[in-house]
PDB file of C-alpha atoms in Angstrom:
ATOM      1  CA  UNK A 882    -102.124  28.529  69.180  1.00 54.00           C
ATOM      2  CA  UNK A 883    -100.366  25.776  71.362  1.00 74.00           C
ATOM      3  CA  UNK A 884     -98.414  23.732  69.032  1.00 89.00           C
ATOM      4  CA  UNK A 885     -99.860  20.282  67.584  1.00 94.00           C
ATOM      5  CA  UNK A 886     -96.680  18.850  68.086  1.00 95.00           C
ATOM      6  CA  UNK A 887     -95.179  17.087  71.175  1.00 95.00           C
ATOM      7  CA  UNK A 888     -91.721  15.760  71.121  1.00 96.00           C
ATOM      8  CA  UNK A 889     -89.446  14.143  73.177  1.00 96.00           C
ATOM      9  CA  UNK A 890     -85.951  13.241  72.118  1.00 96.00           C
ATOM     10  CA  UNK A 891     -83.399  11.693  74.672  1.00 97.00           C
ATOM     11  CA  UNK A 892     -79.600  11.768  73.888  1.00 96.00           C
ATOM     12  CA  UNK A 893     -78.007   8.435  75.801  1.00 93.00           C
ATOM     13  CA  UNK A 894     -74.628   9.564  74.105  1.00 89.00           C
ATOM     14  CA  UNK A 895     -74.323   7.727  70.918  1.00 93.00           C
ATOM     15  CA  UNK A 896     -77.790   7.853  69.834  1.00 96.00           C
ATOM     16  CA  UNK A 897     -80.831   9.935  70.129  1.00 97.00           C
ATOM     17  CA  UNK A 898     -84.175   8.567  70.305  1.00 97.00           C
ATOM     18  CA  UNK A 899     -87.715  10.224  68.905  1.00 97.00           C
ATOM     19  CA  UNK A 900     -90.713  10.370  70.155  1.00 97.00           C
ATOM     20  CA  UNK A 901     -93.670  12.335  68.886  1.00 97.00           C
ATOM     21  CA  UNK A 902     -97.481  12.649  69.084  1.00 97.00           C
ATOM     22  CA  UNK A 903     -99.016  15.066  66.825  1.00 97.00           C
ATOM     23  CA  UNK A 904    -102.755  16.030  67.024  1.00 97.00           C
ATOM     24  CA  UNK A 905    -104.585  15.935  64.119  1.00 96.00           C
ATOM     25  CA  UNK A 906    -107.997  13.974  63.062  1.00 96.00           C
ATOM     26  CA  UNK A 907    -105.940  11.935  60.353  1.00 96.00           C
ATOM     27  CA  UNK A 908    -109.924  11.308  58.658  1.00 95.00           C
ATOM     28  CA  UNK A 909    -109.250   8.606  56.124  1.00 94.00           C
ATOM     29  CA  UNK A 910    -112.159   9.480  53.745  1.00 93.00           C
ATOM     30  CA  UNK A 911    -113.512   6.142  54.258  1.00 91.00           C
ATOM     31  CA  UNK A 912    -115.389   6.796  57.214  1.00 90.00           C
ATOM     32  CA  UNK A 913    -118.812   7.590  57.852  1.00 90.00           C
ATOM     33  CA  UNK A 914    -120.253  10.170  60.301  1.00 89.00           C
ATOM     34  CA  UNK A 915    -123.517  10.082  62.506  1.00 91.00           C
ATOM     35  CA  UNK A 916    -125.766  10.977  59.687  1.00 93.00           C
ATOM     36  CA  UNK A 917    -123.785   8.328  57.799  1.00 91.00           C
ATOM     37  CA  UNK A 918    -122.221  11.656  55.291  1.00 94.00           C
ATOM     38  CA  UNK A 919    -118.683  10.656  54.355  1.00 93.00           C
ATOM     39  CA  UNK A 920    -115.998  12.451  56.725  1.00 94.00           C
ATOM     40  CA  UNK A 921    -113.871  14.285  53.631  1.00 95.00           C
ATOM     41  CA  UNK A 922    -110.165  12.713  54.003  1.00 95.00           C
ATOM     42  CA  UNK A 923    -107.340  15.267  56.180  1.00 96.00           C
ATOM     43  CA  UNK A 924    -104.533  13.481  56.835  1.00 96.00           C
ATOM     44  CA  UNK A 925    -100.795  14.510  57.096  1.00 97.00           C
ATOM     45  CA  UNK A 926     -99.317  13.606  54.052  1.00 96.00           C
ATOM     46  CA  UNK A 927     -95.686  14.132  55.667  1.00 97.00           C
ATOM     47  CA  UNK A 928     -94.003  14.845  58.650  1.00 97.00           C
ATOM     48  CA  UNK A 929     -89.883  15.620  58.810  1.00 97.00           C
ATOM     49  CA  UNK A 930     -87.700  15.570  61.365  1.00 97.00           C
ATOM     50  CA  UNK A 931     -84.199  17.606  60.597  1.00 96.00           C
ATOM     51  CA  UNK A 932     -81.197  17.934  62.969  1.00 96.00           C
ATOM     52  CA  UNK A 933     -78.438  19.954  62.260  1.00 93.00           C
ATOM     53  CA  UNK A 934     -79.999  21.310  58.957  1.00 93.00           C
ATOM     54  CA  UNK A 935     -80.459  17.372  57.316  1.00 94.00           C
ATOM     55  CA  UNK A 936     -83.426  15.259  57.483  1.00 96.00           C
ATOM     56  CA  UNK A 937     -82.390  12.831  59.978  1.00 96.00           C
ATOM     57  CA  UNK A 938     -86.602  11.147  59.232  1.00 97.00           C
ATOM     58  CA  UNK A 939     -89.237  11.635  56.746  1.00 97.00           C
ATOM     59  CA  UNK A 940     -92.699   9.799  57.370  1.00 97.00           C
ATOM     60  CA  UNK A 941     -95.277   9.931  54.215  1.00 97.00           C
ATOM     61  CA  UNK A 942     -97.827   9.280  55.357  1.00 97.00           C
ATOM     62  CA  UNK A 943    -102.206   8.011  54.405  1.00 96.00           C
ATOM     63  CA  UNK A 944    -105.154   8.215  56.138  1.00 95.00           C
ATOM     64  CA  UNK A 945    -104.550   4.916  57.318  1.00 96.00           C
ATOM     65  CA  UNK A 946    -102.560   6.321  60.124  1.00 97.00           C
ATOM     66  CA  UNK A 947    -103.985   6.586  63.783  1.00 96.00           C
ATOM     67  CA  UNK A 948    -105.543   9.857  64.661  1.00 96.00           C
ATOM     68  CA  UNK A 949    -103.293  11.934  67.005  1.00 96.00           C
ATOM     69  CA  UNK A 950    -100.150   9.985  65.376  1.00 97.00           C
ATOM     70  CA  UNK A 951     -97.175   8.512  67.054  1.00 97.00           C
ATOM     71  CA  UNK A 952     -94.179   7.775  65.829  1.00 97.00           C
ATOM     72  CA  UNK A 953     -90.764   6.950  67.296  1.00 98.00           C
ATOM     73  CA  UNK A 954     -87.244   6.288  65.969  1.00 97.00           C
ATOM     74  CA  UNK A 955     -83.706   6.962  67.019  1.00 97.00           C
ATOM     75  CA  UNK A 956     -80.478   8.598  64.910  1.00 97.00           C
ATOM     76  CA  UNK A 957     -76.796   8.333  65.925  1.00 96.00           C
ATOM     77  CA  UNK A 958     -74.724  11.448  66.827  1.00 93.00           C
ATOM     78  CA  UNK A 959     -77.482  14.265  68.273  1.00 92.00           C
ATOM     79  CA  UNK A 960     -76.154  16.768  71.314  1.00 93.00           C
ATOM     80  CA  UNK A 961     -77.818  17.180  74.645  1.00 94.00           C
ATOM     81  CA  UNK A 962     -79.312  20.884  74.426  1.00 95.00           C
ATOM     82  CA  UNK A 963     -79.239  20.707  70.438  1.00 95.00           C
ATOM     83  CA  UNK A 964     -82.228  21.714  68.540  1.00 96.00           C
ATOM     84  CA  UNK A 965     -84.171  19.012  66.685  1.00 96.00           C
ATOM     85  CA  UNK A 966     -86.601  20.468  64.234  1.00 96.00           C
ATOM     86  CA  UNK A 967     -90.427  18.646  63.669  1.00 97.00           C
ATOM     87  CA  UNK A 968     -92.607  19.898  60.803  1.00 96.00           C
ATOM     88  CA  UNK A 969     -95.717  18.234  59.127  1.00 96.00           C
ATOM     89  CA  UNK A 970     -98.032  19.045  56.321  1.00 96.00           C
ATOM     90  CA  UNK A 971    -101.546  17.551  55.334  1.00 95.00           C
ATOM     91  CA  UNK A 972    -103.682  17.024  52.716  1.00 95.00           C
ATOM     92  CA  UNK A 973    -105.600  20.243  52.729  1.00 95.00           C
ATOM     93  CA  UNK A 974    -101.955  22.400  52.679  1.00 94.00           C
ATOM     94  CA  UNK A 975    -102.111  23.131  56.638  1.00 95.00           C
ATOM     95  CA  UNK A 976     -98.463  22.824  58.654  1.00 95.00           C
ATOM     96  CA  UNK A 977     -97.152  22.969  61.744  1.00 96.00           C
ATOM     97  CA  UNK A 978     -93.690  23.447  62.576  1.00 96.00           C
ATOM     98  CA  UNK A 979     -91.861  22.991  65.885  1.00 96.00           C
ATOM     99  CA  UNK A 980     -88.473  22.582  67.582  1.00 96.00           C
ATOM    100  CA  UNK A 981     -87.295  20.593  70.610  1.00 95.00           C
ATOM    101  CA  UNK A 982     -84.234  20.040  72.847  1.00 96.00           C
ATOM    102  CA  UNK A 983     -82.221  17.222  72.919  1.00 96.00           C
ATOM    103  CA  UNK A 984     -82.461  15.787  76.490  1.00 94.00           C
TER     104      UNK A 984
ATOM    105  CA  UNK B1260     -90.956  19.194  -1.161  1.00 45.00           C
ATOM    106  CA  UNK B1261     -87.491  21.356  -0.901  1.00 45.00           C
ATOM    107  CA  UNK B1262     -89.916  23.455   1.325  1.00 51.00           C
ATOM    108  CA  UNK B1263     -90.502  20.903   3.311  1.00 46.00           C
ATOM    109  CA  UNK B1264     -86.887  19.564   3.213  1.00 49.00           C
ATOM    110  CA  UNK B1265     -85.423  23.370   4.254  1.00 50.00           C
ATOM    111  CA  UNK B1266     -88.288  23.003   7.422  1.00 48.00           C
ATOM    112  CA  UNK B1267     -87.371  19.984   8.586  1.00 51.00           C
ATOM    113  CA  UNK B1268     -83.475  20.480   8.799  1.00 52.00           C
ATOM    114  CA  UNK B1269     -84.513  24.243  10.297  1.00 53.00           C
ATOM    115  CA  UNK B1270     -86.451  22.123  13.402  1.00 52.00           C
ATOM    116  CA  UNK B1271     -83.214  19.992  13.170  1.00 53.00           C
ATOM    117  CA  UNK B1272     -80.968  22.580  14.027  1.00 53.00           C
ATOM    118  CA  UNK B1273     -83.053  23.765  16.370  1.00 52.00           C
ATOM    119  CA  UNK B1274     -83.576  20.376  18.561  1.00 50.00           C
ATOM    120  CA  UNK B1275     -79.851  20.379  18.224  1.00 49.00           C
ATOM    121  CA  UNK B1276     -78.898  23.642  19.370  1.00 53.00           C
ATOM    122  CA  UNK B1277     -81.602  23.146  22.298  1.00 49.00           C
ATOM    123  CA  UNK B1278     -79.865  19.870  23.123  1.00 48.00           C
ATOM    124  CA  UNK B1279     -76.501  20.948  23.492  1.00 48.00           C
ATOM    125  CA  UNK B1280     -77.741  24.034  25.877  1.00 47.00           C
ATOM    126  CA  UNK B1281     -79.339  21.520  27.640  1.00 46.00           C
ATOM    127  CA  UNK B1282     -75.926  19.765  28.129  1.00 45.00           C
ATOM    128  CA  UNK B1283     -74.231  22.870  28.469  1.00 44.00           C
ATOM    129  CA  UNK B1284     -76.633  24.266  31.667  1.00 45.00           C
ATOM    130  CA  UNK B1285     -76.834  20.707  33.090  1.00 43.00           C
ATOM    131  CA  UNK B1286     -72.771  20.403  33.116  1.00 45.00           C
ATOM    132  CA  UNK B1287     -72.451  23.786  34.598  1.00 42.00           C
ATOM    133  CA  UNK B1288     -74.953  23.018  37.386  1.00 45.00           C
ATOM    134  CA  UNK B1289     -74.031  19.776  38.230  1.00 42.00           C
ATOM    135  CA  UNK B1290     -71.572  20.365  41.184  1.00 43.00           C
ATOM    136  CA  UNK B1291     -74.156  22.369  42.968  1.00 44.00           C
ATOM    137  CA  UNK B1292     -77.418  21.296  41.060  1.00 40.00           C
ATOM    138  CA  UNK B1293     -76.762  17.482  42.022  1.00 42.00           C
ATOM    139  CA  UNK B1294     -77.697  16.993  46.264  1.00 41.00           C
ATOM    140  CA  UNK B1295     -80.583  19.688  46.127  1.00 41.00           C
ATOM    141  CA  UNK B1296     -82.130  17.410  42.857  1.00 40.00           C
ATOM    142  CA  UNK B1297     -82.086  14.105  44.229  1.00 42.00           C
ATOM    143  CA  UNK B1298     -83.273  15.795  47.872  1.00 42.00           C
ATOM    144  CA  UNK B1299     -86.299  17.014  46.039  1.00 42.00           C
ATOM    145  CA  UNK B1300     -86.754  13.576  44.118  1.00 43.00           C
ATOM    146  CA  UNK B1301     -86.967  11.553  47.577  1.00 52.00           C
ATOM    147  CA  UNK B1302     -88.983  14.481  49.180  1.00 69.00           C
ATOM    148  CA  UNK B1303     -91.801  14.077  46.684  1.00 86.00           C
ATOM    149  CA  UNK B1304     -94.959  12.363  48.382  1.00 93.00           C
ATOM    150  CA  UNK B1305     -95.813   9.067  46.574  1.00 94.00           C
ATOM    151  CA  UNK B1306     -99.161  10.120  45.604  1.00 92.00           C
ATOM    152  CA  UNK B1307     -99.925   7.538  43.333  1.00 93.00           C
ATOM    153  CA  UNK B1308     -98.479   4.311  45.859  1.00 94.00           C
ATOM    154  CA  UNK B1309    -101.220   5.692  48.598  1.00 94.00           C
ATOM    155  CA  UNK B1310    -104.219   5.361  45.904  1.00 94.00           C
ATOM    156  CA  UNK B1311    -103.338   1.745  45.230  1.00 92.00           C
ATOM    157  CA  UNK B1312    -106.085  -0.840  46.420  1.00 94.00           C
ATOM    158  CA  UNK B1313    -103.934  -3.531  46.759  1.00 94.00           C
ATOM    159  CA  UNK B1314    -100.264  -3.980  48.807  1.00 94.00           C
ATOM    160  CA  UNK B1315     -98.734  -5.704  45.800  1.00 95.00           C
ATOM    161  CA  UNK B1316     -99.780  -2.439  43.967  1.00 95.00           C
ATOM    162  CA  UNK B1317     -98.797  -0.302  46.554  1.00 96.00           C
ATOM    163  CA  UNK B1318     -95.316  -1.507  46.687  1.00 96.00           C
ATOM    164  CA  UNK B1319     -94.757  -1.893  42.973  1.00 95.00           C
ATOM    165  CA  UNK B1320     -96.337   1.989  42.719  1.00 94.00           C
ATOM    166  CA  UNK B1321     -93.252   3.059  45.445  1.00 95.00           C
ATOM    167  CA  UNK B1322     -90.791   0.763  44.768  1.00 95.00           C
ATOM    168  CA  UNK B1323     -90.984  -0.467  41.049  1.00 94.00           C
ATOM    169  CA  UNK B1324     -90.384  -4.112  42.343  1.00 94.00           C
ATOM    170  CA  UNK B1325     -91.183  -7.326  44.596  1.00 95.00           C
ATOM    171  CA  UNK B1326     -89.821  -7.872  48.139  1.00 96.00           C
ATOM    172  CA  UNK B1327     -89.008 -11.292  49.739  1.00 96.00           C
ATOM    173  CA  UNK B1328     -89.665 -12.364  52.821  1.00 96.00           C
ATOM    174  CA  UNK B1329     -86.900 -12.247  55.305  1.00 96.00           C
ATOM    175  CA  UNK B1330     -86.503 -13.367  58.678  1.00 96.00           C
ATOM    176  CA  UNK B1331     -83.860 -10.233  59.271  1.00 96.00           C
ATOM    177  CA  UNK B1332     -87.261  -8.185  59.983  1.00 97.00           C
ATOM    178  CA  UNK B1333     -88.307  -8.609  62.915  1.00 97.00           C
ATOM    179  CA  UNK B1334     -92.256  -6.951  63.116  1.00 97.00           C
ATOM    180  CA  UNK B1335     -93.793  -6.682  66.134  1.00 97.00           C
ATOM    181  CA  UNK B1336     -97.618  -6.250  66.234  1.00 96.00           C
ATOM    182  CA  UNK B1337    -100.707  -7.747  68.591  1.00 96.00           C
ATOM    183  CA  UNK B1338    -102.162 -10.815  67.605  1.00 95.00           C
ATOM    184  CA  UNK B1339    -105.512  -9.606  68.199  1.00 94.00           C
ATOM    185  CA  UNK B1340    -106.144  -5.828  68.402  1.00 94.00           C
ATOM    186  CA  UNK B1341    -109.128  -4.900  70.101  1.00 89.00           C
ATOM    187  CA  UNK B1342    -109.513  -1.206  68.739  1.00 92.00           C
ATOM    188  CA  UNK B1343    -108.721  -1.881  64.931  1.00 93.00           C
ATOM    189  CA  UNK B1344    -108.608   2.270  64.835  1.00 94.00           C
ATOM    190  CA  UNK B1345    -105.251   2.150  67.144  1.00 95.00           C
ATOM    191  CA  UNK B1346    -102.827  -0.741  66.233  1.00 96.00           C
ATOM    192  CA  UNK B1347     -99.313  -0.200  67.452  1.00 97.00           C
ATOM    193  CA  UNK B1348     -96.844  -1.570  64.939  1.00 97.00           C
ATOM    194  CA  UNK B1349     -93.271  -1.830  64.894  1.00 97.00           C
ATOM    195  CA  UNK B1350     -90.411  -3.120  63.016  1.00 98.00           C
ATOM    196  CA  UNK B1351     -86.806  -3.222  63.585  1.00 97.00           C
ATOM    197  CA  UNK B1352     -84.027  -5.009  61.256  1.00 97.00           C
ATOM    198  CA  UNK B1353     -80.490  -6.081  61.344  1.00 96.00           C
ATOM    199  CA  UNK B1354     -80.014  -5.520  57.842  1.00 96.00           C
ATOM    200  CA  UNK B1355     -77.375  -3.127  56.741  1.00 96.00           C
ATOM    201  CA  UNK B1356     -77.921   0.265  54.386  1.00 96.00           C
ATOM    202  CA  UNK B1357     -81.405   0.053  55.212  1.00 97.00           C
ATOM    203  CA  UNK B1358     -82.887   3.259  52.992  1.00 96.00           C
ATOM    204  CA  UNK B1359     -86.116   2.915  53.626  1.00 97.00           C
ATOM    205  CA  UNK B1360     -89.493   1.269  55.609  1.00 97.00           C
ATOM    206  CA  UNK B1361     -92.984   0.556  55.054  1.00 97.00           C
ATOM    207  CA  UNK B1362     -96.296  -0.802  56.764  1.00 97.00           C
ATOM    208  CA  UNK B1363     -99.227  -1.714  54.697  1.00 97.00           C
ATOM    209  CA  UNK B1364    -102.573  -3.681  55.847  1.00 97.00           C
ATOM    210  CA  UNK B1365    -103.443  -5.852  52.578  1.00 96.00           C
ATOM    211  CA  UNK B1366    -107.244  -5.552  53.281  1.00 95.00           C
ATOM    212  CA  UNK B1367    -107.311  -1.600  54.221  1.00 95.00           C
ATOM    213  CA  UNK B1368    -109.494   0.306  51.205  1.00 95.00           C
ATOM    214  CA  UNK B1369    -106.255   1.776  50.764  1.00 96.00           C
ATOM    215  CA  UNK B1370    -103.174  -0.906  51.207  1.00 96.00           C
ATOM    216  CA  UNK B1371    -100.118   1.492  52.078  1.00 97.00           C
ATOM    217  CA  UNK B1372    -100.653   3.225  55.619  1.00 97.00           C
ATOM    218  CA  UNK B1373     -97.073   4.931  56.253  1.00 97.00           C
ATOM    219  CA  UNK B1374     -93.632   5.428  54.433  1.00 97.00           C
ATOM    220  CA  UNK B1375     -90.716   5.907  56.231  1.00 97.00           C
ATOM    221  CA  UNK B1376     -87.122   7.192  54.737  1.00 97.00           C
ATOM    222  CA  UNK B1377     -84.375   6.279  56.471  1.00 97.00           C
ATOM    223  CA  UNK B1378     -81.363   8.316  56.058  1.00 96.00           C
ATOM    224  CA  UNK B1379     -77.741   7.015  56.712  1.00 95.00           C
ATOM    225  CA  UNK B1380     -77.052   7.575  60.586  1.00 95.00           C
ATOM    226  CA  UNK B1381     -80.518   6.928  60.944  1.00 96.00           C
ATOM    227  CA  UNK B1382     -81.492   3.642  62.720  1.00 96.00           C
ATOM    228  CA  UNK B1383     -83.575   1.163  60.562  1.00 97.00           C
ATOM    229  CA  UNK B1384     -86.412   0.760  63.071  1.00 97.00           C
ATOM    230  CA  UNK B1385     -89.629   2.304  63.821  1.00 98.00           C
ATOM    231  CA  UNK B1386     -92.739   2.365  65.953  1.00 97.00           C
ATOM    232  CA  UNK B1387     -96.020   3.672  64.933  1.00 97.00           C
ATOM    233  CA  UNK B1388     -99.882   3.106  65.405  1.00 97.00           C
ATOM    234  CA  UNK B1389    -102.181   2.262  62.310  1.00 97.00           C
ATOM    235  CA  UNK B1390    -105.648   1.901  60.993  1.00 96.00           C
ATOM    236  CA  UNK B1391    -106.810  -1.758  60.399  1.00 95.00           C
ATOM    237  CA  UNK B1392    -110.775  -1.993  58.598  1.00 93.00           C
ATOM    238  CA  UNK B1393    -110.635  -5.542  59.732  1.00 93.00           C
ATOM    239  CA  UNK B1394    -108.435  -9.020  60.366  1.00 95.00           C
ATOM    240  CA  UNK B1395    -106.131  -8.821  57.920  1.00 96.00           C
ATOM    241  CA  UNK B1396    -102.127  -9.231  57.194  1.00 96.00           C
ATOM    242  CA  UNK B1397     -99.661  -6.107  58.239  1.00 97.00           C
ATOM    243  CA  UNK B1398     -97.116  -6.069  55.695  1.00 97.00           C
ATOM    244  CA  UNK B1399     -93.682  -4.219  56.253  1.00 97.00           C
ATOM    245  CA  UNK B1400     -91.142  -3.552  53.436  1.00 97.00           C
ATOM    246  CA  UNK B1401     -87.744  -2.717  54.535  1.00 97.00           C
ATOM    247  CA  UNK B1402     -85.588  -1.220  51.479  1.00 97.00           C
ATOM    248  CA  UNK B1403     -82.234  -2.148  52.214  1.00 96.00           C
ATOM    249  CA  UNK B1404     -78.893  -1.957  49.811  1.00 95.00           C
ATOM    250  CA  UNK B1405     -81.442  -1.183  46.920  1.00 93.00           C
ATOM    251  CA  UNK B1406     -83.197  -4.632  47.766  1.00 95.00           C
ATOM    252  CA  UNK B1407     -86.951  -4.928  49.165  1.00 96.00           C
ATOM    253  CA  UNK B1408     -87.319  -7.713  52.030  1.00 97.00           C
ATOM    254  CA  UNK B1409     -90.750  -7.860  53.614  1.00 97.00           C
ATOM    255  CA  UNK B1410     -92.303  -9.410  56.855  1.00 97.00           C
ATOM    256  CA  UNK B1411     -96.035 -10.346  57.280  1.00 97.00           C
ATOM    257  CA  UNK B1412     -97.884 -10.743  59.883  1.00 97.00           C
ATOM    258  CA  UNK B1413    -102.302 -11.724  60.804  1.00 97.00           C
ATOM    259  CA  UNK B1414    -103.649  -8.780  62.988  1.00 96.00           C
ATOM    260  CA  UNK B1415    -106.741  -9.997  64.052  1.00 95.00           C
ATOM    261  CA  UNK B1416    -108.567  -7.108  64.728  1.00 94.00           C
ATOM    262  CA  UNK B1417    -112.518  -7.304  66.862  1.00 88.00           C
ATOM    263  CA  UNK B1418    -113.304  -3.947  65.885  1.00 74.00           C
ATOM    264  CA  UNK B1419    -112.660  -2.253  63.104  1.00 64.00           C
ATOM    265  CA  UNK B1420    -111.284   1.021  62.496  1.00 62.00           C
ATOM    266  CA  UNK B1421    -112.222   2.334  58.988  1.00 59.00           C
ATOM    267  CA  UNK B1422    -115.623   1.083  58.376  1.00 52.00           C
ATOM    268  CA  UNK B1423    -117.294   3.031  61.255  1.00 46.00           C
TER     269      UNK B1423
END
């Protein structure tokens, strides 16, 4: 399966920026479908970034986030053609884990 | 009552001898016990702080106190958001030690949206996209030298994105 995660991180030299876009319903539990049943919450509860074996972000996160979250943020040091690591898991125990070059 | 007297000092000298193995085990883990502990502690999702109703008991159920507003962060989100189910919202700060930042929406069925920890090398500013049921105020809470500052801002929102 293609991953569910899609990031971009861009080394200007000091710093390195994040972005990412995850897919993933992120159902709040508060929301009604067509036949007006409740959609059952699945959401990612939280989402790490690590580079160079530490956490360099951590995002907990509710069902109050957008579906197909985005987040972005930037860290200082990070090498052009490092490895940044990106893994998430949600409500209903599902992950996803990925890994990206620094550009 | 010696019976009694012999049982209690038995359970005594028990609890004590527990204690000091306690001590004993914790002392002799401690240089490598300590960083892998108090990773775990700040790994732990804030379960309760994302079933609170209300911001003020969000933030109180994450951060065990009150922020004040400060002008040192700077939020920037629409005035009036169109699709209430994507609002992008971000925050950035000049503060120093900044440890860690969240966004709330006070009139969400659930207040606290996202949590953000901010390690040390880590820059204290973020960009994300949130739920909003209706108008209400975005709150962000930026945890910075072990002090809570907020920022607030009306999103005025035409349709909403949790109600359906």
């Amino acid at each position: 399966m293609a991953s569910t995660i899609r990031v971009r991180a861009t080394s200007s030299g000091e710093t390195t920026e994040v972005q990412a876009l995850i897919q993933h319903p992120m159902d709040s539990g508060f929301v009604k479908d067509a036949k007006g049943e409740i959609i059952p919450p699945h959401f990612i509860q939280q989402l790490t970034f690590e580079y160079d074996g530490k956490p360099v972000f951590t995002a907990d996160w509710g069902g109050g986030v957008s579906k197909d979250p985005y987040v972005k943020f930037a860290f200082k040091g990070g090498k052009k053609g490092d490895e940044l690591k990106v893994s998430w898991t949600d409500n209903k125990g599902a992950s996803d884990t990925t890994t990206a070059k620094i550009q | 009552m010696t019976h009694t007297d012999n049982g209690f000092s038995a359970t005594r000298r028990l609890i004590l001898q527990g204690a000091s193995a306690v001590v004993l085990v914790g002392l002799g883990n401690l240089p490598f016990g300590l960083a892998p502990a108090f990773a775990a502690a700040n790994d732990k999702y804030p379960e309760e702080a994302f079933k609170a109703k209300s911001e003020a008991d969000a933030i109180k159920a994450l951060y065990g106190k009150t922020p004040e507003a400060s002008d040192k962060v700077k939020m920037d989100a629409p005035e009036i958001a169109e699709n209430g189910a994507v609002v992008p919202v971000s925050v950035t700060t000049t503060l120093p030690d900044v440890t860690s930042i969240s966004f709330l929406v006070a009139e969400n069925p659930v207040a606290l949206v996202a949590s953000y920890k901010i390690p040390a090398g880590t820059m204290p500013s973020v960009a994300n996209r949130i739920k909003m049921a209706k108008t209400s105020n975005v709150i962000v809470v930026v945890e910075a030298g072990g002090k809570l500052y907020s920022a607030t801002k009306e999103v005025k929102v035409t349709v909403g994105g949790c109600g359906g």
